Short mmCIF file of N, CA, C and O in Angstrom, two decimals:
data_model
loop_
_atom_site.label_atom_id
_atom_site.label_comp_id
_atom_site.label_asym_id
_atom_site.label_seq_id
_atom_site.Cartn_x
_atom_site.Cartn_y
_atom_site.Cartn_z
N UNK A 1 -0.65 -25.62 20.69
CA UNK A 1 -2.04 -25.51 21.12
C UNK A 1 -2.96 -25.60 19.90
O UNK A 1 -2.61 -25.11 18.83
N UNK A 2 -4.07 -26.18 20.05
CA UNK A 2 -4.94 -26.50 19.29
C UNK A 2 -5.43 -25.73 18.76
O UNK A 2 -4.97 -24.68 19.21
N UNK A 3 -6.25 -25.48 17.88
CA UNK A 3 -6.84 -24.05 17.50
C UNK A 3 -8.10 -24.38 17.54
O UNK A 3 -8.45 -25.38 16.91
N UNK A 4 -9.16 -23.56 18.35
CA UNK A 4 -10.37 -23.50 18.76
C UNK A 4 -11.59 -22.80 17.47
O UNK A 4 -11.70 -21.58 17.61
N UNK A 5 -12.23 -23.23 16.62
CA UNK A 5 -13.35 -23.12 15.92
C UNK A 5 -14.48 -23.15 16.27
O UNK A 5 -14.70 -23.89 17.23
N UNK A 6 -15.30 -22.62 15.85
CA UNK A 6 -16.99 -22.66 16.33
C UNK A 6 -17.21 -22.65 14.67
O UNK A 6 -16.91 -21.73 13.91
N UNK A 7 -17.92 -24.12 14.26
CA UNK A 7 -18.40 -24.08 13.38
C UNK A 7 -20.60 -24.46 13.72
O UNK A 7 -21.33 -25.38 14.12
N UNK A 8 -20.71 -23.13 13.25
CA UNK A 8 -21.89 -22.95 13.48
C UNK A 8 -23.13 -23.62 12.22
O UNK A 8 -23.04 -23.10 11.10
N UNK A 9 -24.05 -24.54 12.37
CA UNK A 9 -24.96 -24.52 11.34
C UNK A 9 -26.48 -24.15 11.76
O UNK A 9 -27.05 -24.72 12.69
N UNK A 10 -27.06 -23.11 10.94
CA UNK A 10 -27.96 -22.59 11.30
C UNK A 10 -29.51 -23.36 10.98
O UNK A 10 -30.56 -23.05 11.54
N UNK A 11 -29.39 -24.22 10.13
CA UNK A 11 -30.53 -24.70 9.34
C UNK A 11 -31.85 -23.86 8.93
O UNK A 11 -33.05 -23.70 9.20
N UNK A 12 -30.52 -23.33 7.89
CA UNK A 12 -31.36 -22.20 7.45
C UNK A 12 -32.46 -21.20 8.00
O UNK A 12 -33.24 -20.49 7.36
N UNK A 13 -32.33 -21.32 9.04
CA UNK A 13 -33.31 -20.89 10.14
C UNK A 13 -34.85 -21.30 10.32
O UNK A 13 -35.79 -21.00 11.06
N UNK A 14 -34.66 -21.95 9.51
CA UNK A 14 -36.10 -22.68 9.46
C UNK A 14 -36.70 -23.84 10.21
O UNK A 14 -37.79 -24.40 10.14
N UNK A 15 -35.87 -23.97 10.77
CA UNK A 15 -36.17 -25.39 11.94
C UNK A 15 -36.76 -25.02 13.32
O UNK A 15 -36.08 -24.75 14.32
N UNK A 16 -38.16 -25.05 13.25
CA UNK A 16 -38.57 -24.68 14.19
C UNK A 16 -38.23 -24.88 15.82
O UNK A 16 -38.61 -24.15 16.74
N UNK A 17 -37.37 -26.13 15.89
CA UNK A 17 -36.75 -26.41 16.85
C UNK A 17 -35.78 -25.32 17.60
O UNK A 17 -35.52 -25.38 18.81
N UNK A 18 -35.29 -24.35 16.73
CA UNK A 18 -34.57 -23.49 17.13
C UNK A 18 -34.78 -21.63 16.81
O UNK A 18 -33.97 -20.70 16.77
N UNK A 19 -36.26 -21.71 16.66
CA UNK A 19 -37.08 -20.28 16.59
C UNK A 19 -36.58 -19.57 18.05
O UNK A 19 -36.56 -18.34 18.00
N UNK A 20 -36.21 -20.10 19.21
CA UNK A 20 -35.69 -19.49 20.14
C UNK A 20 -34.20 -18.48 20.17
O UNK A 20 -33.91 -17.74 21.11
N UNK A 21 -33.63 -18.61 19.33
CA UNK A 21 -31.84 -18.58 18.62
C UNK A 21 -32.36 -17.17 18.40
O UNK A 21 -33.48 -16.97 17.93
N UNK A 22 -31.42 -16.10 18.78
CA UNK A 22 -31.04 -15.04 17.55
C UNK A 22 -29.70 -15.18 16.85
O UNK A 22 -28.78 -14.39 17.06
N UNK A 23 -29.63 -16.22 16.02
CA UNK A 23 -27.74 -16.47 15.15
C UNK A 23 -27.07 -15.11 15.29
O UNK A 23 -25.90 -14.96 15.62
N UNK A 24 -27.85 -14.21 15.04
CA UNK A 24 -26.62 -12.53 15.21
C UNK A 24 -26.47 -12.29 16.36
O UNK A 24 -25.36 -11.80 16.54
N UNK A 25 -27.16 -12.42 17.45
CA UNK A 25 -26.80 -12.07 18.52
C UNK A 25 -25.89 -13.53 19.15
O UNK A 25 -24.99 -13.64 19.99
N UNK A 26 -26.33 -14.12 18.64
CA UNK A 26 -25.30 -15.18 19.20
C UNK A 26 -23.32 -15.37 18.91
O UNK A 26 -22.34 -15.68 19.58
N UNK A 27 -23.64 -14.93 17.43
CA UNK A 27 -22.26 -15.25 16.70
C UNK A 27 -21.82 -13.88 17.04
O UNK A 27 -20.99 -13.49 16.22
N UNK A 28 -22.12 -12.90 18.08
CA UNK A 28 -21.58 -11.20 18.41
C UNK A 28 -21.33 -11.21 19.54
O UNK A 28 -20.76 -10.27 20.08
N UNK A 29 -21.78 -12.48 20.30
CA UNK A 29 -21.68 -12.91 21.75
C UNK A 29 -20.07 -13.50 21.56
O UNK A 29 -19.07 -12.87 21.92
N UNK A 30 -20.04 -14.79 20.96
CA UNK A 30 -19.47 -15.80 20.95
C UNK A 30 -18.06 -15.00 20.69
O UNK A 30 -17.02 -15.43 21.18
N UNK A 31 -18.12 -13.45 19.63
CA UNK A 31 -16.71 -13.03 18.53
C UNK A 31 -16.31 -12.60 20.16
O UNK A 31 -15.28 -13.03 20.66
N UNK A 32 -17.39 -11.58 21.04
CA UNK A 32 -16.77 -10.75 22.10
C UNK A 32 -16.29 -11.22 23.07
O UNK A 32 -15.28 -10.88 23.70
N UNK A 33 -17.20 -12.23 23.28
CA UNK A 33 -16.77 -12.84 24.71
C UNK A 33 -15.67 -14.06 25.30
O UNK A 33 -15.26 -14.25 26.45
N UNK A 34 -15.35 -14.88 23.88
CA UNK A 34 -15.17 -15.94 24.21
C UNK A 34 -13.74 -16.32 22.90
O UNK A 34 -13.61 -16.05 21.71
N UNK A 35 -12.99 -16.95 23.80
CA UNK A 35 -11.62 -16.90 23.52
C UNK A 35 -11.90 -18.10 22.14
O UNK A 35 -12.66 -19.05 22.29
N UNK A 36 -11.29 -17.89 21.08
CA UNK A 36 -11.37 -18.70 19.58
C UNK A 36 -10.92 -18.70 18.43
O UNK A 36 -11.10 -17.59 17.94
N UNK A 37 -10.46 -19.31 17.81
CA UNK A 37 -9.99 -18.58 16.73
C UNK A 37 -10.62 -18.43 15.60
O UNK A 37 -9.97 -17.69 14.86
N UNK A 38 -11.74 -18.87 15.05
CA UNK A 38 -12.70 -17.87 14.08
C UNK A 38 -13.80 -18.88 14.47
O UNK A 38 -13.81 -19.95 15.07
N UNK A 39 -15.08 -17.82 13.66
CA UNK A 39 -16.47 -18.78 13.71
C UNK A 39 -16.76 -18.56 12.20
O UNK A 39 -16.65 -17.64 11.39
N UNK A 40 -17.23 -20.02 12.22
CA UNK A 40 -18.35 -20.06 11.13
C UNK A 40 -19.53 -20.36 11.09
O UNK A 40 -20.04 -21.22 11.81
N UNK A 41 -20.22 -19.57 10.11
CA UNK A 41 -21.69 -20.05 10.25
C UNK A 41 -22.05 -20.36 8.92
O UNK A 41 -21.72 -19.59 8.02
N UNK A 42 -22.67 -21.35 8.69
CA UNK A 42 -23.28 -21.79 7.26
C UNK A 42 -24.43 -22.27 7.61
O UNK A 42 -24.51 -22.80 8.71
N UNK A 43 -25.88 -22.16 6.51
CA UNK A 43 -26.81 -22.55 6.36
C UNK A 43 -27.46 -24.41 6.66
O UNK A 43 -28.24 -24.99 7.42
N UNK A 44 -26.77 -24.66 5.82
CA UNK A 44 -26.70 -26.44 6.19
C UNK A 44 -25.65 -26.88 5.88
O UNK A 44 -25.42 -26.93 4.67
N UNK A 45 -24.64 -27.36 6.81
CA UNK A 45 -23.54 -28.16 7.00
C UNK A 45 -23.95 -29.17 5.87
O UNK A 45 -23.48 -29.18 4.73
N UNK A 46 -24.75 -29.87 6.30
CA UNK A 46 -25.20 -31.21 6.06
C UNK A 46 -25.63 -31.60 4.33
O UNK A 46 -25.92 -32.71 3.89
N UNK A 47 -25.58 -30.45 3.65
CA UNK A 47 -25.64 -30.67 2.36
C UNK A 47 -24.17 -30.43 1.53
O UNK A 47 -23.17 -30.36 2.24
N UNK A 48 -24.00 -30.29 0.01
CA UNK A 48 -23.05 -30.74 -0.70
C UNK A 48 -22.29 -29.66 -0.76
O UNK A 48 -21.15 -29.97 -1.13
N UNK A 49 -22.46 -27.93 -0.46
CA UNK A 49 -21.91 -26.63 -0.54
C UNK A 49 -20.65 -27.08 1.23
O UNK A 49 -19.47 -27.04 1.57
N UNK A 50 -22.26 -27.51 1.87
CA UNK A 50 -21.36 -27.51 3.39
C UNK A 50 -20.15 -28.43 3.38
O UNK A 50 -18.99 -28.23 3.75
N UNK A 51 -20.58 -29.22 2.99
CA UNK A 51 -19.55 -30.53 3.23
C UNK A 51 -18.50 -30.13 2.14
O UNK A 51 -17.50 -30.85 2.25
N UNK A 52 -18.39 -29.23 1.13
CA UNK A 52 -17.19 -28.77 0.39
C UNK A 52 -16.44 -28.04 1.12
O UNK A 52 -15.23 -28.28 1.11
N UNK A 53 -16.96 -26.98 1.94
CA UNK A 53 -17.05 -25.64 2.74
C UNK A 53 -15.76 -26.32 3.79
O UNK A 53 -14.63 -25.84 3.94
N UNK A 54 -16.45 -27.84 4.56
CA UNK A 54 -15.89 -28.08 5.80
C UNK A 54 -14.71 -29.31 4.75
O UNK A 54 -13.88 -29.84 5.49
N UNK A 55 -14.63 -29.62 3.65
CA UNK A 55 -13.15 -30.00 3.20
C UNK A 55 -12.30 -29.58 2.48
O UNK A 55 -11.43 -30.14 1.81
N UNK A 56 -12.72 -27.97 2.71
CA UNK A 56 -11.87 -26.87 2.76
C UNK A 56 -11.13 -26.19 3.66
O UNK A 56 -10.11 -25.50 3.54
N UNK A 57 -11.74 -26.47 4.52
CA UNK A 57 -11.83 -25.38 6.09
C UNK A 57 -11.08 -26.76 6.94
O UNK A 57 -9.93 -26.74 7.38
N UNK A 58 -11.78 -27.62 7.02
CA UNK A 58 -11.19 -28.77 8.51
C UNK A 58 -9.82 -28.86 8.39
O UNK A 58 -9.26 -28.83 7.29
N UNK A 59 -9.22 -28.96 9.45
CA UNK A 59 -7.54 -29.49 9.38
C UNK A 59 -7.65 -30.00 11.03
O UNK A 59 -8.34 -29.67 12.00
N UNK A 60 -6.53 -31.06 10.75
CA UNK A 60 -6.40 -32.20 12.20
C UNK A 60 -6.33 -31.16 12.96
O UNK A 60 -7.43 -30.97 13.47
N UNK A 61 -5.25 -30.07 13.41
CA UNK A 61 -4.83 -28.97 14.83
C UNK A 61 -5.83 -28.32 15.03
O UNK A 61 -5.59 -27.21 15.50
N UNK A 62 -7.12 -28.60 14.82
CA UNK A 62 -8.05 -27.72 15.07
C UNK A 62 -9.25 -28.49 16.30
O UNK A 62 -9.46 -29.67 16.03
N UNK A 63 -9.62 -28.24 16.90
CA UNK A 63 -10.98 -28.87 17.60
C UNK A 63 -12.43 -27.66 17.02
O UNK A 63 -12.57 -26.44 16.91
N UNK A 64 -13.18 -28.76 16.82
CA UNK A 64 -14.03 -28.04 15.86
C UNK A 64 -15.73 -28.23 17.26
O UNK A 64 -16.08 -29.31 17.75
N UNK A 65 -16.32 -27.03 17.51
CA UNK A 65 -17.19 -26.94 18.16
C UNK A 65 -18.12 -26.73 17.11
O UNK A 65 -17.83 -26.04 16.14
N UNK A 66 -19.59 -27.51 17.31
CA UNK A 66 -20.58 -27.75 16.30
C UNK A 66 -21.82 -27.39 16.69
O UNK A 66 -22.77 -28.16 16.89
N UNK A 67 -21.80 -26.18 16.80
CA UNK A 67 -23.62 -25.88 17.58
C UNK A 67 -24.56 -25.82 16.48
O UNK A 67 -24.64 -24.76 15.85
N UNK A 68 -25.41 -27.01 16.09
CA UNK A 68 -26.04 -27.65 15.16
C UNK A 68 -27.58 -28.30 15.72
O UNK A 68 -28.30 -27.88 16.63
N UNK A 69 -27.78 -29.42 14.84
CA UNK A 69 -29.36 -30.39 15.54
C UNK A 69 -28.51 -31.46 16.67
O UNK A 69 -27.34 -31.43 17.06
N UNK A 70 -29.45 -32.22 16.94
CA UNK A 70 -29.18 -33.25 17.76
C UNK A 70 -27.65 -33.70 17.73
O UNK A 70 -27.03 -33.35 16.72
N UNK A 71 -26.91 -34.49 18.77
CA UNK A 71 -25.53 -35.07 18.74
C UNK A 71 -25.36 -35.92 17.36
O UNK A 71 -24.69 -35.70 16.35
N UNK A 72 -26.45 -37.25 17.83
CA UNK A 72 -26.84 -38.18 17.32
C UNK A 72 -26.46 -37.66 15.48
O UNK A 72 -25.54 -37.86 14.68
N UNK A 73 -27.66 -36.99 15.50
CA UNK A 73 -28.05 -36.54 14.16
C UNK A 73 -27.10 -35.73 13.35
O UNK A 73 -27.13 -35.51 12.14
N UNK A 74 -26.08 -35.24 14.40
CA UNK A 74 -24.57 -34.43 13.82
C UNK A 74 -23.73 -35.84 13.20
O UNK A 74 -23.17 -35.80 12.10
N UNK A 75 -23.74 -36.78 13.87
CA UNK A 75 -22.28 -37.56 13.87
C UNK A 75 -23.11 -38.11 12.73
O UNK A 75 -22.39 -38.94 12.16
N UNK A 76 -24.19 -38.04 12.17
CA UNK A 76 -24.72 -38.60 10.57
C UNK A 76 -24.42 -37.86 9.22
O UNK A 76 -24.00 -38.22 8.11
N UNK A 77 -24.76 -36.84 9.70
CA UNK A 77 -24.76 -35.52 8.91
C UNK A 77 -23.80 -35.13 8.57
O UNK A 77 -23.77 -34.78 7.39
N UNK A 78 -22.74 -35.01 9.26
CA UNK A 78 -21.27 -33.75 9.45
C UNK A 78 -20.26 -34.96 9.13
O UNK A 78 -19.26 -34.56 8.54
N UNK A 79 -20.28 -36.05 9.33
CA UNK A 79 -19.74 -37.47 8.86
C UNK A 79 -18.75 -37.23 7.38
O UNK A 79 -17.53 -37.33 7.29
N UNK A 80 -19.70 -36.89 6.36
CA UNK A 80 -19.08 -36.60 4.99
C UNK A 80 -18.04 -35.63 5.20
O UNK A 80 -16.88 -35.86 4.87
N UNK A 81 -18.52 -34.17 5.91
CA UNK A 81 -17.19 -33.26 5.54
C UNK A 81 -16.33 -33.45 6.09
O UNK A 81 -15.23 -33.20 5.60
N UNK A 82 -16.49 -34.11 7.70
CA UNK A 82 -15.21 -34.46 8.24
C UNK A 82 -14.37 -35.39 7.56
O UNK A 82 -13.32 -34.92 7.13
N UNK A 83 -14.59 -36.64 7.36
CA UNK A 83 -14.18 -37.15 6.16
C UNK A 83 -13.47 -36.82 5.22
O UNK A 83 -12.28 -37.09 5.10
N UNK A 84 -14.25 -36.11 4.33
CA UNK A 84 -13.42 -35.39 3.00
C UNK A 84 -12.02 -34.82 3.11
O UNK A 84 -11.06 -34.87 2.34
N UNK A 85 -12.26 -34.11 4.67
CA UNK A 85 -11.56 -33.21 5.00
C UNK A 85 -10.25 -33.96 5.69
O UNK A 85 -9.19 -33.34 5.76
N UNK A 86 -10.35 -35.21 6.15
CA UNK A 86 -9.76 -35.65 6.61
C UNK A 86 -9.48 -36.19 8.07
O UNK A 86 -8.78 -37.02 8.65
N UNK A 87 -10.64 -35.04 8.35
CA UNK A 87 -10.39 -35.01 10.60
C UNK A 87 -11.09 -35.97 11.07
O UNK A 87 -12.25 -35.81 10.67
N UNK A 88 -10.98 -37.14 11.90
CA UNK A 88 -11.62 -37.52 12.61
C UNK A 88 -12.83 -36.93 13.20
O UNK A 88 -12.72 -35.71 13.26
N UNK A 89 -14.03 -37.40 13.70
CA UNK A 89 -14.95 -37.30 14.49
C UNK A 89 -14.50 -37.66 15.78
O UNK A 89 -15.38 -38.09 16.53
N UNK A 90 -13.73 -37.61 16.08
CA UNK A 90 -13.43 -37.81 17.90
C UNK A 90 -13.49 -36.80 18.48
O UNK A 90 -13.88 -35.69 18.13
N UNK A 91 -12.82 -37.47 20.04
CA UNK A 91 -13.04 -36.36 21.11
C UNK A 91 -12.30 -34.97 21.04
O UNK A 91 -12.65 -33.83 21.34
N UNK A 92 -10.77 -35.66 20.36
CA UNK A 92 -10.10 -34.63 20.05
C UNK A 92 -10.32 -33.54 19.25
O UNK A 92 -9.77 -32.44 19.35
N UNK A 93 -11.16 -33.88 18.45
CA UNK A 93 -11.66 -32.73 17.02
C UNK A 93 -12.79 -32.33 17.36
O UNK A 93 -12.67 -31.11 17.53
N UNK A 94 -13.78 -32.63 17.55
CA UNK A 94 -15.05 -32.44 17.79
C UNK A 94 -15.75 -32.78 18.56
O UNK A 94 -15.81 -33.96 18.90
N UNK A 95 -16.85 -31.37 19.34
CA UNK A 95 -17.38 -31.13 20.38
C UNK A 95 -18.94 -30.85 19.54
O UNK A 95 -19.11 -29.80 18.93
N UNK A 96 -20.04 -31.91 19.61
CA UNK A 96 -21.19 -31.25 19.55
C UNK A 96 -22.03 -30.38 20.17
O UNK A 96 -21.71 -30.27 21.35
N UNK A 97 -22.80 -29.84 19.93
CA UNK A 97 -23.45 -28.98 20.65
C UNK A 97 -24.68 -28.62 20.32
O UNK A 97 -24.81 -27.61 19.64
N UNK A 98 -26.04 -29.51 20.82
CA UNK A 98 -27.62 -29.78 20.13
C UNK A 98 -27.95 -28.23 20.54
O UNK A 98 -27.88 -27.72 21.66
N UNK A 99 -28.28 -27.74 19.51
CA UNK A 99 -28.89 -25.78 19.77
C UNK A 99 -31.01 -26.26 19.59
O UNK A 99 -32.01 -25.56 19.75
N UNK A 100 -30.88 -27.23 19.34
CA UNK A 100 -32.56 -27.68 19.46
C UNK A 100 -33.10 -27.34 20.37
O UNK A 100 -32.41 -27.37 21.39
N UNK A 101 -34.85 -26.76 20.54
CA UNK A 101 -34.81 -26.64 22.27
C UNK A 101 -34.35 -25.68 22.81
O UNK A 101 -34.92 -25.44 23.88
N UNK A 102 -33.68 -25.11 22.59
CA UNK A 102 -32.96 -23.78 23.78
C UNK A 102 -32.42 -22.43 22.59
O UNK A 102 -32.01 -22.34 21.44
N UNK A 103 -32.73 -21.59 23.70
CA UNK A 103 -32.60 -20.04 23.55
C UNK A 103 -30.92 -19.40 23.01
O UNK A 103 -30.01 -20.05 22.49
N UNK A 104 -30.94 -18.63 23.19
CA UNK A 104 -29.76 -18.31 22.82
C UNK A 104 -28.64 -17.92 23.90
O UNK A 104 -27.42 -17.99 23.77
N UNK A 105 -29.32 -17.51 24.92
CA UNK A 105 -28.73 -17.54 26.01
C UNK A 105 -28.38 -19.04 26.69
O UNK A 105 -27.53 -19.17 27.57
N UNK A 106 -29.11 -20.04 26.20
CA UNK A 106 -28.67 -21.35 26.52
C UNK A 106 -27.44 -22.39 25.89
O UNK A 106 -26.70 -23.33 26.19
N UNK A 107 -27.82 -21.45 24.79
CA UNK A 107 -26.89 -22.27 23.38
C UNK A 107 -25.41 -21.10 23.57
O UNK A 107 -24.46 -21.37 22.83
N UNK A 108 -25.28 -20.20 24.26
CA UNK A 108 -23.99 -19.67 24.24
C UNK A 108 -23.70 -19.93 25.78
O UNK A 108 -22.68 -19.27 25.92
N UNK A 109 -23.95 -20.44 26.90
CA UNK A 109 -23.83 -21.14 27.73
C UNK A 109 -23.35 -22.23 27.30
O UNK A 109 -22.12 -22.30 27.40
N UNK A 110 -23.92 -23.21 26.82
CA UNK A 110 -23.28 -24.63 26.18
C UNK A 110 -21.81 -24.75 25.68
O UNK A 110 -20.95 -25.58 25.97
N UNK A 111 -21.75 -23.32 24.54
CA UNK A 111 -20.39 -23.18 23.81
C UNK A 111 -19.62 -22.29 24.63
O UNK A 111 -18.93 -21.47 24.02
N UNK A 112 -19.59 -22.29 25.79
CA UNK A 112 -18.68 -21.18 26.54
C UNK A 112 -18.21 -22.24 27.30
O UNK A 112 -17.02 -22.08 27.55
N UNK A 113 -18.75 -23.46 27.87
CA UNK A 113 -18.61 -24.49 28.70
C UNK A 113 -17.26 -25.26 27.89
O UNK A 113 -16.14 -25.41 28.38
N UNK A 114 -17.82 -25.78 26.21
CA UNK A 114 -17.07 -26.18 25.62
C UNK A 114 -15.74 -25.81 25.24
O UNK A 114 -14.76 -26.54 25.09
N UNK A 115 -15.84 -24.54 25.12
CA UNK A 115 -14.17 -23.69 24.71
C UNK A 115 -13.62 -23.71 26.20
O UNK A 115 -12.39 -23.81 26.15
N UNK A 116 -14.07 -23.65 27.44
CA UNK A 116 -13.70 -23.53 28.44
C UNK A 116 -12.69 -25.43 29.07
O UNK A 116 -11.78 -25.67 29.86
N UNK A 117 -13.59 -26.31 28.13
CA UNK A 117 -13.41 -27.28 28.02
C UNK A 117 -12.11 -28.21 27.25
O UNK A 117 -11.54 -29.30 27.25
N UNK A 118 -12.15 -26.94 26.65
CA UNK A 118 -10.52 -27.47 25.27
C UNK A 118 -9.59 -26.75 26.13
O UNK A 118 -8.48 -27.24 26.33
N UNK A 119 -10.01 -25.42 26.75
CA UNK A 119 -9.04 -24.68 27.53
C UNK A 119 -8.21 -25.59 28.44
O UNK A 119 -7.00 -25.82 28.47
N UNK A 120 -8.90 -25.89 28.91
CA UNK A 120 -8.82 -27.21 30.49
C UNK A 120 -7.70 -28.14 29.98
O UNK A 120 -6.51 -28.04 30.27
N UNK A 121 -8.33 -29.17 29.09
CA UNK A 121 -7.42 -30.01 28.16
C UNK A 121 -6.15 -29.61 27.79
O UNK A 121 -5.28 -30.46 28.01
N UNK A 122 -5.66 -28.29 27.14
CA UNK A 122 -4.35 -28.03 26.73
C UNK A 122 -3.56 -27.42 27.42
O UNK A 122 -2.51 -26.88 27.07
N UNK A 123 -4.34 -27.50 29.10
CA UNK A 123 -3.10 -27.04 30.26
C UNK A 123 -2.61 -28.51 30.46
O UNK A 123 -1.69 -28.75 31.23
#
C-alpha cells in the first residue's frame, strides 16, 4: 500500500487568495481526523529551500496530496522538486488540491475526498 502524504504549501500566508484558511486548524483537523501517513507544511514549495525539502522527502510509494495555488499553477511550480526527487507528476503520485478561494472547512473537505480517493484505489 501506498503511503498517503499531505504535502501542504502555505504561501507564506500572504496570499490573499487564501485569508479564509486557518493552516493550524487545518493541519489539527487533517493529523485527527483523517487516515495518512505524515503532513507537511512549508512556506513556499515553489522556491529553492522547498524544492530541496521535496528532493529529500519525495519517494515513488508515496501519493503525495498538494493543498497549494491553482492545479494549473502547481504542475509549474512543484515540477522542479518532483523532478529532483525523482517522482513523477502523475495520477499515481499526485493529487492537487487549489486551497485559493475557500475556507478551511472547504479545503479539508477537498483533502478528505482525496485520501478517501487513494483509499478507493488500493482496494
Amino acid at each position: 500500500m501506498k503511503k498517503v502524504v499531505i504535502l501542504m504549501c502555505t504561501c507564506s500566508g500572504a496570499c490573499p487568495s487564501m485569508e479564509e484558511i486557518d493552516f493550524w486548524e487545518l493541519a489539527e483537523r487533517i493529523r485527527l481526523e483523517l487516515p495518512h501517513d505524515y503532513l507537511v507544511m512549508h512556506p513556499r514549495l515553489c522556491e529553492e529551500n522547498g524544492e530541496a525539502m521535496m528532493a529529500d522527502l519525495l519517494k515513488p510509494d508515496a501519493v503525495y496530496i498538494t493543498p497549494a495555488c491553482g492545479e494549473k499553477k502547481q504542475m509549474k511550480l512543484l515540477l522542479g522538486g518532483f523532478a529532483r526527487a525523482g517522482v513523477p507528476m502523475d495520477e499515481e503520485h499526485w493529487i492537487p488540491i487549489m486551497m485559493g478561494m475557500k475556507n478551511t472547512d472547504e479545503v479539508f473537505a477537498e483533502i478528505k475526498a482525496a485520501v478517501e480517493r487513494v483509499e478507493e484505489s488500493e482496494k
